[in-house]
Amino acid sequence: MLTVVPDDGAQEDGAVGASSLIDEIVREGARRMLAAALEAEVDAYIAGLADQRDERGRRLVVRNGHAEARRVMTAAGAVEVRAPRVNDRRVDPVSGQRARFSSAILPPWCRRSPRVAEVLPLLYLHGLSSGDFVPALEQFLGSSAGLSAATITRLTKTWQDDCQAFSDRDLSSVDYVYVWADGVHVNIRLDEEKLCLLVLIGVRADGRKELVAITDGYRESTGSWADLLRDCARRGMSAPVLAVGDGALGFWGALREVFPQTREQRCWFHKIGNVLAALPTSAHPGAKKALAEIW
């Protein structure tokens, strides 16, 4: 488990003070740029609706001051923002509801930039506990706004729900011409069992590659691979024309059981690695050239 231990003595280092000044300049620049972008967005919105007027000739869409300041976590650190507001008095003739301006740059619910949101699950997967997020990101970004332990806990629930939705999605409308299969062995948060991640990547007829399924299994056993392939078949996946994998016998046994009509091909990358592993390093350049000619 990763933990964060703040170094109080580091604050006395002159380099840290210089770094802090740089960070402040970057954050101030980010704040000004964000404010300018929000103002320009509102100005363009209002200008585009300048012809919308009521029976007295008054504009239906005008500015309405600024919202209360809020801090948004960005890759440059926490930035304070006062978003401009819009008074939009247009009414939808069908629903009777008033129109509302919603910023594409800074939605009302936004408290973190997408870049920061993408980093959080990576840190979690690397073993950072929910209680360590606050001191870790506060040291790095200069603030912990919007990143409390409770927030991280809620996010982990969202990630788990997203993972479950991905694992349950329908595959009947997708035709995978061929698939790659491989086992990724990990050694974190494990007891005595030798677990690994079973990964299946599919290629559509138009050449697009996408992740089909991923799950944990015991080693790379036939039973674990068969469970994954049967789940894909249950969700509507048709038999691919070709399956590519390494020399692990478990996958091939499961493939013949679930999709017996699928042709088999050993992964060339794994095959090259196996050949080179049996040769001295001095022979690798010539062997690679010969293997390329064979391919």
PDB file of C-alpha atoms in Angstrom:
ATOM      1  CA  MET A   1       0.000   0.000   0.000  1.00  0.00           C
ATOM      2  CA  LEU A   2       1.393   3.379  -0.978  1.00  0.00           C
ATOM      3  CA  THR A   3       1.456   6.081   1.668  1.00  0.00           C
ATOM      4  CA  VAL A   4       2.363   9.741   1.641  1.00  0.00           C
ATOM      5  CA  VAL A   5       4.721  11.231   4.226  1.00  0.00           C
ATOM      6  CA  PRO A   6       5.011  15.030   3.863  1.00  0.00           C
ATOM      7  CA  ASP A   7       8.545  16.353   4.278  1.00  0.00           C
ATOM      8  CA  ASP A   8       8.150  19.406   6.498  1.00  0.00           C
ATOM      9  CA  GLY A   9      11.843  20.181   6.279  1.00  0.00           C
ATOM     10  CA  ALA A  10      11.645  20.570   2.520  1.00  0.00           C
ATOM     11  CA  GLN A  11       9.876  23.892   2.912  1.00  0.00           C
ATOM     12  CA  GLU A  12      13.140  25.414   4.109  1.00  0.00           C
ATOM     13  CA  ASP A  13      14.852  24.668   0.825  1.00  0.00           C
ATOM     14  CA  GLY A  14      15.215  27.720  -1.413  1.00  0.00           C
ATOM     15  CA  ALA A  15      14.446  25.586  -4.469  1.00  0.00           C
ATOM     16  CA  VAL A  16      11.045  24.780  -3.036  1.00  0.00           C
ATOM     17  CA  GLY A  17      10.291  28.478  -2.642  1.00  0.00           C
ATOM     18  CA  ALA A  18      11.249  29.116  -6.260  1.00  0.00           C
ATOM     19  CA  SER A  19       9.111  26.198  -7.378  1.00  0.00           C
ATOM     20  CA  SER A  20       6.164  27.549  -5.381  1.00  0.00           C
ATOM     21  CA  LEU A  21       6.535  30.925  -7.098  1.00  0.00           C
ATOM     22  CA  ILE A  22       6.493  29.227 -10.490  1.00  0.00           C
ATOM     23  CA  ASP A  23       3.373  27.304  -9.497  1.00  0.00           C
ATOM     24  CA  GLU A  24       1.660  30.509  -8.405  1.00  0.00           C
ATOM     25  CA  ILE A  25       2.493  32.165 -11.726  1.00  0.00           C
ATOM     26  CA  VAL A  26       1.154  29.164 -13.638  1.00  0.00           C
ATOM     27  CA  ARG A  27      -2.049  29.097 -11.588  1.00  0.00           C
ATOM     28  CA  GLU A  28      -2.587  32.834 -12.024  1.00  0.00           C
ATOM     29  CA  GLY A  29      -2.075  32.484 -15.761  1.00  0.00           C
ATOM     30  CA  ALA A  30      -4.501  29.566 -15.868  1.00  0.00           C
ATOM     31  CA  ARG A  31      -7.058  31.567 -13.885  1.00  0.00           C
ATOM     32  CA  ARG A  32      -6.858  34.535 -16.259  1.00  0.00           C
ATOM     33  CA  MET A  33      -7.057  32.361 -19.350  1.00  0.00           C
ATOM     34  CA  LEU A  34     -10.047  30.459 -17.987  1.00  0.00           C
ATOM     35  CA  ALA A  35     -11.817  33.693 -17.033  1.00  0.00           C
ATOM     36  CA  ALA A  36     -11.184  35.149 -20.501  1.00  0.00           C
ATOM     37  CA  ALA A  37     -12.453  31.985 -22.188  1.00  0.00           C
ATOM     38  CA  LEU A  38     -15.649  31.993 -20.112  1.00  0.00           C
ATOM     39  CA  GLU A  39     -16.278  35.666 -20.884  1.00  0.00           C
ATOM     40  CA  ALA A  40     -15.750  35.062 -24.603  1.00  0.00           C
ATOM     41  CA  GLU A  41     -18.094  32.068 -24.524  1.00  0.00           C
ATOM     42  CA  VAL A  42     -20.877  34.101 -22.904  1.00  0.00           C
ATOM     43  CA  ASP A  43     -20.342  37.054 -25.256  1.00  0.00           C
ATOM     44  CA  ALA A  44     -20.630  34.750 -28.280  1.00  0.00           C
ATOM     45  CA  TYR A  45     -23.788  33.147 -26.865  1.00  0.00           C
ATOM     46  CA  ILE A  46     -25.472  36.492 -26.259  1.00  0.00           C
ATOM     47  CA  ALA A  47     -24.362  37.929 -29.626  1.00  0.00           C
ATOM     48  CA  GLY A  48     -25.802  34.934 -31.439  1.00  0.00           C
ATOM     49  CA  LEU A  49     -29.218  35.592 -29.847  1.00  0.00           C
ATOM     50  CA  ALA A  50     -29.197  39.376 -30.103  1.00  0.00           C
ATOM     51  CA  ASP A  51     -32.207  39.308 -32.424  1.00  0.00           C
ATOM     52  CA  GLN A  52     -34.368  37.525 -29.840  1.00  0.00           C
ATOM     53  CA  ARG A  53     -36.570  40.237 -28.304  1.00  0.00           C
ATOM     54  CA  ASP A  54     -39.848  40.502 -26.431  1.00  0.00           C
ATOM     55  CA  GLU A  55     -42.946  42.491 -27.429  1.00  0.00           C
ATOM     56  CA  ARG A  56     -41.358  45.657 -26.048  1.00  0.00           C
ATOM     57  CA  GLY A  57     -38.227  45.221 -28.120  1.00  0.00           C
ATOM     58  CA  ARG A  58     -36.007  44.279 -25.188  1.00  0.00           C
ATOM     59  CA  ARG A  59     -33.455  41.529 -25.532  1.00  0.00           C
ATOM     60  CA  LEU A  60     -34.446  38.146 -24.144  1.00  0.00           C
ATOM     61  CA  VAL A  61     -30.844  37.049 -23.537  1.00  0.00           C
ATOM     62  CA  VAL A  62     -28.572  39.338 -21.515  1.00  0.00           C
ATOM     63  CA  ARG A  63     -25.708  39.115 -19.018  1.00  0.00           C
ATOM     64  CA  ASN A  64     -26.521  38.727 -15.348  1.00  0.00           C
ATOM     65  CA  GLY A  65     -23.356  39.408 -13.391  1.00  0.00           C
ATOM     66  CA  HIS A  66     -21.168  36.571 -12.113  1.00  0.00           C
ATOM     67  CA  ALA A  67     -21.730  33.459 -10.053  1.00  0.00           C
ATOM     68  CA  GLU A  68     -20.091  33.005  -6.666  1.00  0.00           C
ATOM     69  CA  ALA A  69     -16.426  32.126  -6.780  1.00  0.00           C
ATOM     70  CA  ARG A  70     -15.554  28.439  -6.691  1.00  0.00           C
ATOM     71  CA  ARG A  71     -12.298  26.534  -6.819  1.00  0.00           C
ATOM     72  CA  VAL A  72     -11.755  24.104  -9.670  1.00  0.00           C
ATOM     73  CA  MET A  73      -8.996  21.513  -9.523  1.00  0.00           C
ATOM     74  CA  THR A  74      -6.909  21.568 -12.714  1.00  0.00           C
ATOM     75  CA  ALA A  75      -3.581  20.133 -13.808  1.00  0.00           C
ATOM     76  CA  ALA A  76      -2.077  23.499 -12.855  1.00  0.00           C
ATOM     77  CA  GLY A  77      -3.542  23.274  -9.347  1.00  0.00           C
ATOM     78  CA  ALA A  78      -6.656  24.746  -7.746  1.00  0.00           C
ATOM     79  CA  VAL A  79      -7.927  27.762  -9.719  1.00  0.00           C
ATOM     80  CA  GLU A  80     -10.558  30.152  -8.389  1.00  0.00           C
ATOM     81  CA  VAL A  81     -13.280  30.919 -10.924  1.00  0.00           C
ATOM     82  CA  ARG A  82     -16.182  33.377 -11.039  1.00  0.00           C
ATOM     83  CA  ALA A  83     -18.202  32.272 -14.030  1.00  0.00           C
ATOM     84  CA  PRO A  84     -20.314  34.901 -15.838  1.00  0.00           C
ATOM     85  CA  ARG A  85     -24.052  34.322 -15.659  1.00  0.00           C
ATOM     86  CA  VAL A  86     -26.687  34.705 -18.372  1.00  0.00           C
ATOM     87  CA  ASN A  87     -30.318  35.707 -17.990  1.00  0.00           C
ATOM     88  CA  ASP A  88     -32.078  33.792 -20.760  1.00  0.00           C
ATOM     89  CA  ARG A  89     -35.807  34.614 -20.745  1.00  0.00           C
ATOM     90  CA  ARG A  90     -36.710  32.595 -23.830  1.00  0.00           C
ATOM     91  CA  VAL A  91     -39.436  29.982 -23.292  1.00  0.00           C
ATOM     92  CA  ASP A  92     -39.795  26.709 -25.162  1.00  0.00           C
ATOM     93  CA  PRO A  93     -43.234  26.807 -26.838  1.00  0.00           C
ATOM     94  CA  VAL A  94     -43.683  23.034 -26.512  1.00  0.00           C
ATOM     95  CA  SER A  95     -42.530  22.306 -22.957  1.00  0.00           C
ATOM     96  CA  GLY A  96     -43.077  25.778 -21.512  1.00  0.00           C
ATOM     97  CA  GLN A  97     -39.679  25.665 -19.820  1.00  0.00           C
ATOM     98  CA  ARG A  98     -37.213  28.525 -19.899  1.00  0.00           C
ATOM     99  CA  ALA A  99     -34.019  28.136 -21.874  1.00  0.00           C
ATOM    100  CA  ARG A 100     -30.799  27.938 -19.882  1.00  0.00           C
ATOM    101  CA  PHE A 101     -27.231  28.738 -20.790  1.00  0.00           C
ATOM    102  CA  SER A 102     -24.787  25.968 -19.941  1.00  0.00           C
ATOM    103  CA  SER A 103     -21.067  26.529 -20.382  1.00  0.00           C
ATOM    104  CA  ALA A 104     -19.265  23.923 -22.450  1.00  0.00           C
ATOM    105  CA  ILE A 105     -15.994  25.020 -20.836  1.00  0.00           C
ATOM    106  CA  LEU A 106     -17.081  24.938 -17.200  1.00  0.00           C
ATOM    107  CA  PRO A 107     -20.370  23.111 -16.515  1.00  0.00           C
ATOM    108  CA  PRO A 108     -22.158  24.051 -13.264  1.00  0.00           C
ATOM    109  CA  TRP A 109     -21.276  20.730 -11.623  1.00  0.00           C
ATOM    110  CA  CYS A 110     -17.594  20.775 -12.597  1.00  0.00           C
ATOM    111  CA  ARG A 111     -15.132  20.764  -9.685  1.00  0.00           C
ATOM    112  CA  ARG A 112     -12.250  18.964 -11.401  1.00  0.00           C
ATOM    113  CA  SER A 113     -10.801  19.118 -14.903  1.00  0.00           C
ATOM    114  CA  PRO A 114     -11.070  15.907 -16.964  1.00  0.00           C
ATOM    115  CA  ARG A 115      -7.270  15.544 -16.856  1.00  0.00           C
ATOM    116  CA  VAL A 116      -7.283  15.388 -13.049  1.00  0.00           C
ATOM    117  CA  ALA A 117     -10.253  13.012 -13.080  1.00  0.00           C
ATOM    118  CA  GLU A 118      -8.311  10.659 -15.373  1.00  0.00           C
ATOM    119  CA  VAL A 119      -5.357  10.559 -12.968  1.00  0.00           C
ATOM    120  CA  LEU A 120      -7.409   9.495  -9.928  1.00  0.00           C
ATOM    121  CA  PRO A 121      -8.239   5.917 -10.999  1.00  0.00           C
ATOM    122  CA  LEU A 122      -4.616   5.362 -12.053  1.00  0.00           C
ATOM    123  CA  LEU A 123      -3.393   6.360  -8.602  1.00  0.00           C
ATOM    124  CA  TYR A 124      -6.001   4.094  -7.025  1.00  0.00           C
ATOM    125  CA  LEU A 125      -4.925   1.142  -9.189  1.00  0.00           C
ATOM    126  CA  HIS A 126      -1.303   1.739  -8.191  1.00  0.00           C
ATOM    127  CA  GLY A 127      -2.286   1.192  -4.564  1.00  0.00           C
ATOM    128  CA  LEU A 128      -2.871   4.708  -3.220  1.00  0.00           C
ATOM    129  CA  SER A 129      -5.532   4.418  -0.522  1.00  0.00           C
ATOM    130  CA  SER A 130      -8.482   6.817  -0.392  1.00  0.00           C
ATOM    131  CA  GLY A 131      -7.096   8.475   2.744  1.00  0.00           C
ATOM    132  CA  ASP A 132      -3.782   9.242   1.003  1.00  0.00           C
ATOM    133  CA  PHE A 133      -5.272  11.106  -1.969  1.00  0.00           C
ATOM    134  CA  VAL A 134      -5.737  14.349  -0.031  1.00  0.00           C
ATOM    135  CA  PRO A 135      -2.126  14.802   1.214  1.00  0.00           C
ATOM    136  CA  ALA A 136      -0.659  13.460  -2.041  1.00  0.00           C
ATOM    137  CA  LEU A 137      -2.541  15.773  -4.389  1.00  0.00           C
ATOM    138  CA  GLU A 138      -2.389  18.685  -1.979  1.00  0.00           C
ATOM    139  CA  GLN A 139       1.414  18.466  -2.095  1.00  0.00           C
ATOM    140  CA  PHE A 140       1.416  18.202  -5.880  1.00  0.00           C
ATOM    141  CA  LEU A 141      -1.390  20.588  -6.875  1.00  0.00           C
ATOM    142  CA  GLY A 142      -1.232  23.000  -3.963  1.00  0.00           C
ATOM    143  CA  SER A 143      -4.801  22.316  -2.849  1.00  0.00           C
ATOM    144  CA  SER A 144      -7.114  19.443  -1.960  1.00  0.00           C
ATOM    145  CA  ALA A 145     -10.309  21.196  -3.072  1.00  0.00           C
ATOM    146  CA  GLY A 146     -12.848  18.641  -4.267  1.00  0.00           C
ATOM    147  CA  LEU A 147     -10.604  15.692  -3.445  1.00  0.00           C
ATOM    148  CA  SER A 148     -11.597  14.584   0.040  1.00  0.00           C
ATOM    149  CA  ALA A 149     -11.508  10.936   1.111  1.00  0.00           C
ATOM    150  CA  ALA A 150     -15.311  10.841   0.858  1.00  0.00           C
ATOM    151  CA  THR A 151     -15.100  12.122  -2.726  1.00  0.00           C
ATOM    152  CA  ILE A 152     -12.600   9.411  -3.650  1.00  0.00           C
ATOM    153  CA  THR A 153     -14.840   6.784  -2.051  1.00  0.00           C
ATOM    154  CA  ARG A 154     -17.775   7.969  -4.152  1.00  0.00           C
ATOM    155  CA  LEU A 155     -15.587   7.907  -7.249  1.00  0.00           C
ATOM    156  CA  THR A 156     -14.463   4.333  -6.602  1.00  0.00           C
ATOM    157  CA  LYS A 157     -18.131   3.312  -6.451  1.00  0.00           C
ATOM    158  CA  THR A 158     -18.665   5.057  -9.794  1.00  0.00           C
ATOM    159  CA  TRP A 159     -15.645   3.288 -11.291  1.00  0.00           C
ATOM    160  CA  GLN A 160     -16.950  -0.057 -10.078  1.00  0.00           C
ATOM    161  CA  ASP A 161     -20.374   0.656 -11.598  1.00  0.00           C
ATOM    162  CA  ASP A 162     -18.740   1.631 -14.892  1.00  0.00           C
ATOM    163  CA  CYS A 163     -16.712  -1.575 -14.861  1.00  0.00           C
ATOM    164  CA  GLN A 164     -19.831  -3.649 -14.226  1.00  0.00           C
ATOM    165  CA  ALA A 165     -21.713  -1.898 -17.035  1.00  0.00           C
ATOM    166  CA  PHE A 166     -18.787  -2.586 -19.377  1.00  0.00           C
ATOM    167  CA  SER A 167     -18.708  -6.255 -18.355  1.00  0.00           C
ATOM    168  CA  ASP A 168     -22.472  -6.631 -18.920  1.00  0.00           C
ATOM    169  CA  ARG A 169     -22.746  -4.769 -22.240  1.00  0.00           C
ATOM    170  CA  ASP A 170     -24.363  -6.462 -25.252  1.00  0.00           C
ATOM    171  CA  LEU A 171     -21.953  -7.850 -27.883  1.00  0.00           C
ATOM    172  CA  SER A 172     -24.491  -9.128 -30.420  1.00  0.00           C
ATOM    173  CA  SER A 173     -24.214  -6.066 -32.671  1.00  0.00           C
ATOM    174  CA  VAL A 174     -20.418  -6.281 -33.022  1.00  0.00           C
ATOM    175  CA  ASP A 175     -18.646  -8.620 -35.431  1.00  0.00           C
ATOM    176  CA  TYR A 176     -15.047  -9.267 -34.396  1.00  0.00           C
ATOM    177  CA  VAL A 177     -13.043 -10.692 -37.283  1.00  0.00           C
ATOM    178  CA  TYR A 178     -10.206 -11.779 -35.010  1.00  0.00           C
ATOM    179  CA  VAL A 179      -9.203 -11.471 -31.385  1.00  0.00           C
ATOM    180  CA  TRP A 180      -5.997 -11.307 -29.382  1.00  0.00           C
ATOM    181  CA  ALA A 181      -5.843 -13.028 -26.029  1.00  0.00           C
ATOM    182  CA  ASP A 182      -3.212 -12.671 -23.335  1.00  0.00           C
ATOM    183  CA  GLY A 183      -2.759 -12.998 -19.595  1.00  0.00           C
ATOM    184  CA  VAL A 184      -1.225 -10.132 -17.634  1.00  0.00           C
ATOM    185  CA  HIS A 185       0.291 -11.334 -14.365  1.00  0.00           C
ATOM    186  CA  VAL A 186       0.192  -8.932 -11.411  1.00  0.00           C
ATOM    187  CA  ASN A 187       1.602  -9.126  -7.910  1.00  0.00           C
ATOM    188  CA  ILE A 188      -0.283  -6.458  -5.934  1.00  0.00           C
ATOM    189  CA  ARG A 189      -2.843  -7.117  -3.196  1.00  0.00           C
ATOM    190  CA  LEU A 190      -2.562 -10.878  -3.674  1.00  0.00           C
ATOM    191  CA  ASP A 191      -2.371 -13.683  -1.139  1.00  0.00           C
ATOM    192  CA  GLU A 192      -1.261 -17.174  -2.074  1.00  0.00           C
ATOM    193  CA  GLU A 193      -3.270 -17.597  -5.276  1.00  0.00           C
ATOM    194  CA  LYS A 194      -1.502 -16.846  -8.531  1.00  0.00           C
ATOM    195  CA  LEU A 195      -3.982 -14.501 -10.160  1.00  0.00           C
ATOM    196  CA  CYS A 196      -3.662 -12.741 -13.483  1.00  0.00           C
ATOM    197  CA  LEU A 197      -5.759 -10.487 -15.692  1.00  0.00           C
ATOM    198  CA  LEU A 198      -7.251 -12.232 -18.721  1.00  0.00           C
ATOM    199  CA  VAL A 199      -7.504  -9.739 -21.582  1.00  0.00           C
ATOM    200  CA  LEU A 200      -9.374 -10.164 -24.861  1.00  0.00           C
ATOM    201  CA  ILE A 201      -8.956  -7.540 -27.603  1.00  0.00           C
ATOM    202  CA  GLY A 202     -11.081  -7.691 -30.740  1.00  0.00           C
ATOM    203  CA  VAL A 203     -10.660  -6.251 -34.224  1.00  0.00           C
ATOM    204  CA  ARG A 204     -13.706  -5.188 -36.213  1.00  0.00           C
ATOM    205  CA  ALA A 205     -14.079  -5.649 -39.960  1.00  0.00           C
ATOM    206  CA  ASP A 206     -13.071  -2.020 -40.515  1.00  0.00           C
ATOM    207  CA  GLY A 207      -9.793  -2.525 -38.627  1.00  0.00           C
ATOM    208  CA  ARG A 208     -10.749  -0.821 -35.382  1.00  0.00           C
ATOM    209  CA  LYS A 209      -9.379  -2.458 -32.248  1.00  0.00           C
ATOM    210  CA  GLU A 210     -11.213  -2.412 -28.935  1.00  0.00           C
ATOM    211  CA  LEU A 211     -11.184  -4.093 -25.568  1.00  0.00           C
ATOM    212  CA  VAL A 212     -13.735  -6.908 -25.586  1.00  0.00           C
ATOM    213  CA  ALA A 213     -13.382  -8.289 -22.066  1.00  0.00           C
ATOM    214  CA  ILE A 214     -11.078  -8.278 -19.074  1.00  0.00           C
ATOM    215  CA  THR A 215     -11.368 -10.308 -15.904  1.00  0.00           C
ATOM    216  CA  ASP A 216      -9.231 -11.930 -13.255  1.00  0.00           C
ATOM    217  CA  GLY A 217      -8.457 -15.632 -13.450  1.00  0.00           C
ATOM    218  CA  TYR A 218      -6.411 -18.315 -11.708  1.00  0.00           C
ATOM    219  CA  ARG A 219      -3.102 -18.390 -13.595  1.00  0.00           C
ATOM    220  CA  GLU A 220      -4.145 -18.825 -17.249  1.00  0.00           C
ATOM    221  CA  SER A 221      -6.141 -21.986 -16.718  1.00  0.00           C
ATOM    222  CA  THR A 222      -8.534 -23.472 -19.241  1.00  0.00           C
ATOM    223  CA  GLY A 223     -11.401 -22.999 -16.801  1.00  0.00           C
ATOM    224  CA  SER A 224     -10.726 -19.281 -16.329  1.00  0.00           C
ATOM    225  CA  TRP A 225     -10.432 -18.625 -20.064  1.00  0.00           C
ATOM    226  CA  ALA A 226     -13.536 -20.733 -20.730  1.00  0.00           C
ATOM    227  CA  ASP A 227     -15.530 -18.670 -18.229  1.00  0.00           C
ATOM    228  CA  LEU A 228     -14.495 -15.464 -20.017  1.00  0.00           C
ATOM    229  CA  LEU A 229     -15.287 -16.806 -23.499  1.00  0.00           C
ATOM    230  CA  ARG A 230     -18.618 -18.290 -22.385  1.00  0.00           C
ATOM    231  CA  ASP A 231     -19.586 -14.937 -20.876  1.00  0.00           C
ATOM    232  CA  CYS A 232     -18.793 -13.219 -24.190  1.00  0.00           C
ATOM    233  CA  ALA A 233     -20.877 -15.802 -26.054  1.00  0.00           C
ATOM    234  CA  ARG A 234     -23.731 -15.362 -23.573  1.00  0.00           C
ATOM    235  CA  ARG A 235     -23.742 -11.627 -24.309  1.00  0.00           C
ATOM    236  CA  GLY A 236     -24.094 -12.279 -28.031  1.00  0.00           C
ATOM    237  CA  MET A 237     -20.516 -12.375 -29.307  1.00  0.00           C
ATOM    238  CA  SER A 238     -20.217 -14.500 -32.442  1.00  0.00           C
ATOM    239  CA  ALA A 239     -17.236 -16.742 -33.091  1.00  0.00           C
ATOM    240  CA  PRO A 240     -14.305 -14.760 -34.516  1.00  0.00           C
ATOM    241  CA  VAL A 241     -12.622 -15.997 -37.674  1.00  0.00           C
ATOM    242  CA  LEU A 242      -9.195 -16.100 -36.042  1.00  0.00           C
ATOM    243  CA  ALA A 243      -7.804 -16.058 -32.516  1.00  0.00           C
ATOM    244  CA  VAL A 244      -4.220 -15.028 -31.757  1.00  0.00           C
ATOM    245  CA  GLY A 245      -2.484 -15.919 -28.501  1.00  0.00           C
ATOM    246  CA  ASP A 246       0.735 -17.067 -26.900  1.00  0.00           C
ATOM    247  CA  GLY A 247       1.756 -20.591 -26.019  1.00  0.00           C
ATOM    248  CA  ALA A 248      -0.413 -20.839 -22.893  1.00  0.00           C
ATOM    249  CA  LEU A 249      -2.401 -24.030 -23.367  1.00  0.00           C
ATOM    250  CA  GLY A 250      -5.312 -22.859 -21.223  1.00  0.00           C
ATOM    251  CA  PHE A 251      -6.637 -20.375 -23.771  1.00  0.00           C
ATOM    252  CA  TRP A 252      -6.500 -22.797 -26.686  1.00  0.00           C
ATOM    253  CA  GLY A 253      -8.355 -25.476 -24.746  1.00  0.00           C
ATOM    254  CA  ALA A 254     -11.065 -22.997 -23.808  1.00  0.00           C
ATOM    255  CA  LEU A 255     -11.315 -21.666 -27.382  1.00  0.00           C
ATOM    256  CA  ARG A 256     -11.856 -25.157 -28.793  1.00  0.00           C
ATOM    257  CA  GLU A 257     -14.599 -25.704 -26.251  1.00  0.00           C
ATOM    258  CA  VAL A 258     -16.521 -22.429 -26.683  1.00  0.00           C
ATOM    259  CA  PHE A 259     -15.706 -21.395 -30.289  1.00  0.00           C
ATOM    260  CA  PRO A 260     -14.526 -24.616 -32.000  1.00  0.00           C
ATOM    261  CA  GLN A 261     -14.896 -23.109 -35.495  1.00  0.00           C
ATOM    262  CA  THR A 262     -12.402 -20.301 -34.788  1.00  0.00           C
ATOM    263  CA  ARG A 263      -8.980 -20.774 -36.369  1.00  0.00           C
ATOM    264  CA  GLU A 264      -5.868 -20.558 -34.193  1.00  0.00           C
ATOM    265  CA  GLN A 265      -2.639 -18.630 -34.684  1.00  0.00           C
ATOM    266  CA  ARG A 266       0.331 -18.278 -32.385  1.00  0.00           C
ATOM    267  CA  CYS A 267       1.291 -14.689 -31.564  1.00  0.00           C
ATOM    268  CA  TRP A 268       4.370 -13.796 -33.616  1.00  0.00           C
ATOM    269  CA  PHE A 269       5.634 -11.375 -30.982  1.00  0.00           C
ATOM    270  CA  HIS A 270       5.587 -14.082 -28.311  1.00  0.00           C
ATOM    271  CA  LYS A 271       7.182 -16.558 -30.707  1.00  0.00           C
ATOM    272  CA  ILE A 272      10.065 -14.178 -31.446  1.00  0.00           C
ATOM    273  CA  GLY A 273      10.548 -13.617 -27.718  1.00  0.00           C
ATOM    274  CA  ASN A 274      10.705 -17.360 -27.093  1.00  0.00           C
ATOM    275  CA  VAL A 275      13.289 -17.859 -29.838  1.00  0.00           C
ATOM    276  CA  LEU A 276      15.498 -14.998 -28.672  1.00  0.00           C
ATOM    277  CA  ALA A 277      15.301 -16.213 -25.062  1.00  0.00           C
ATOM    278  CA  ALA A 278      16.970 -19.469 -26.166  1.00  0.00           C
ATOM    279  CA  LEU A 279      19.847 -17.673 -27.927  1.00  0.00           C
ATOM    280  CA  PRO A 280      22.863 -15.764 -26.606  1.00  0.00           C
ATOM    281  CA  THR A 281      22.594 -11.980 -26.792  1.00  0.00           C
ATOM    282  CA  SER A 282      25.293 -11.788 -29.438  1.00  0.00           C
ATOM    283  CA  ALA A 283      23.109 -13.811 -31.809  1.00  0.00           C
ATOM    284  CA  HIS A 284      20.001 -11.628 -31.402  1.00  0.00           C
ATOM    285  CA  PRO A 285      20.636  -9.180 -34.314  1.00  0.00           C
ATOM    286  CA  GLY A 286      21.060 -11.960 -36.864  1.00  0.00           C
ATOM    287  CA  ALA A 287      18.170 -13.946 -35.417  1.00  0.00           C
ATOM    288  CA  LYS A 288      15.829 -10.957 -35.549  1.00  0.00           C
ATOM    289  CA  LYS A 289      16.694 -10.396 -39.205  1.00  0.00           C
ATOM    290  CA  ALA A 290      16.122 -14.048 -40.043  1.00  0.00           C
ATOM    291  CA  LEU A 291      12.829 -14.119 -38.145  1.00  0.00           C
ATOM    292  CA  ALA A 292      11.661 -11.013 -40.020  1.00  0.00           C
ATOM    293  CA  GLU A 293      12.424 -12.755 -43.327  1.00  0.00           C
ATOM    294  CA  ILE A 294      10.460 -15.813 -42.216  1.00  0.00           C
ATOM    295  CA  TRP A 295       7.503 -13.650 -41.279  1.00  0.00           C
TER     296      TRP A 295
END
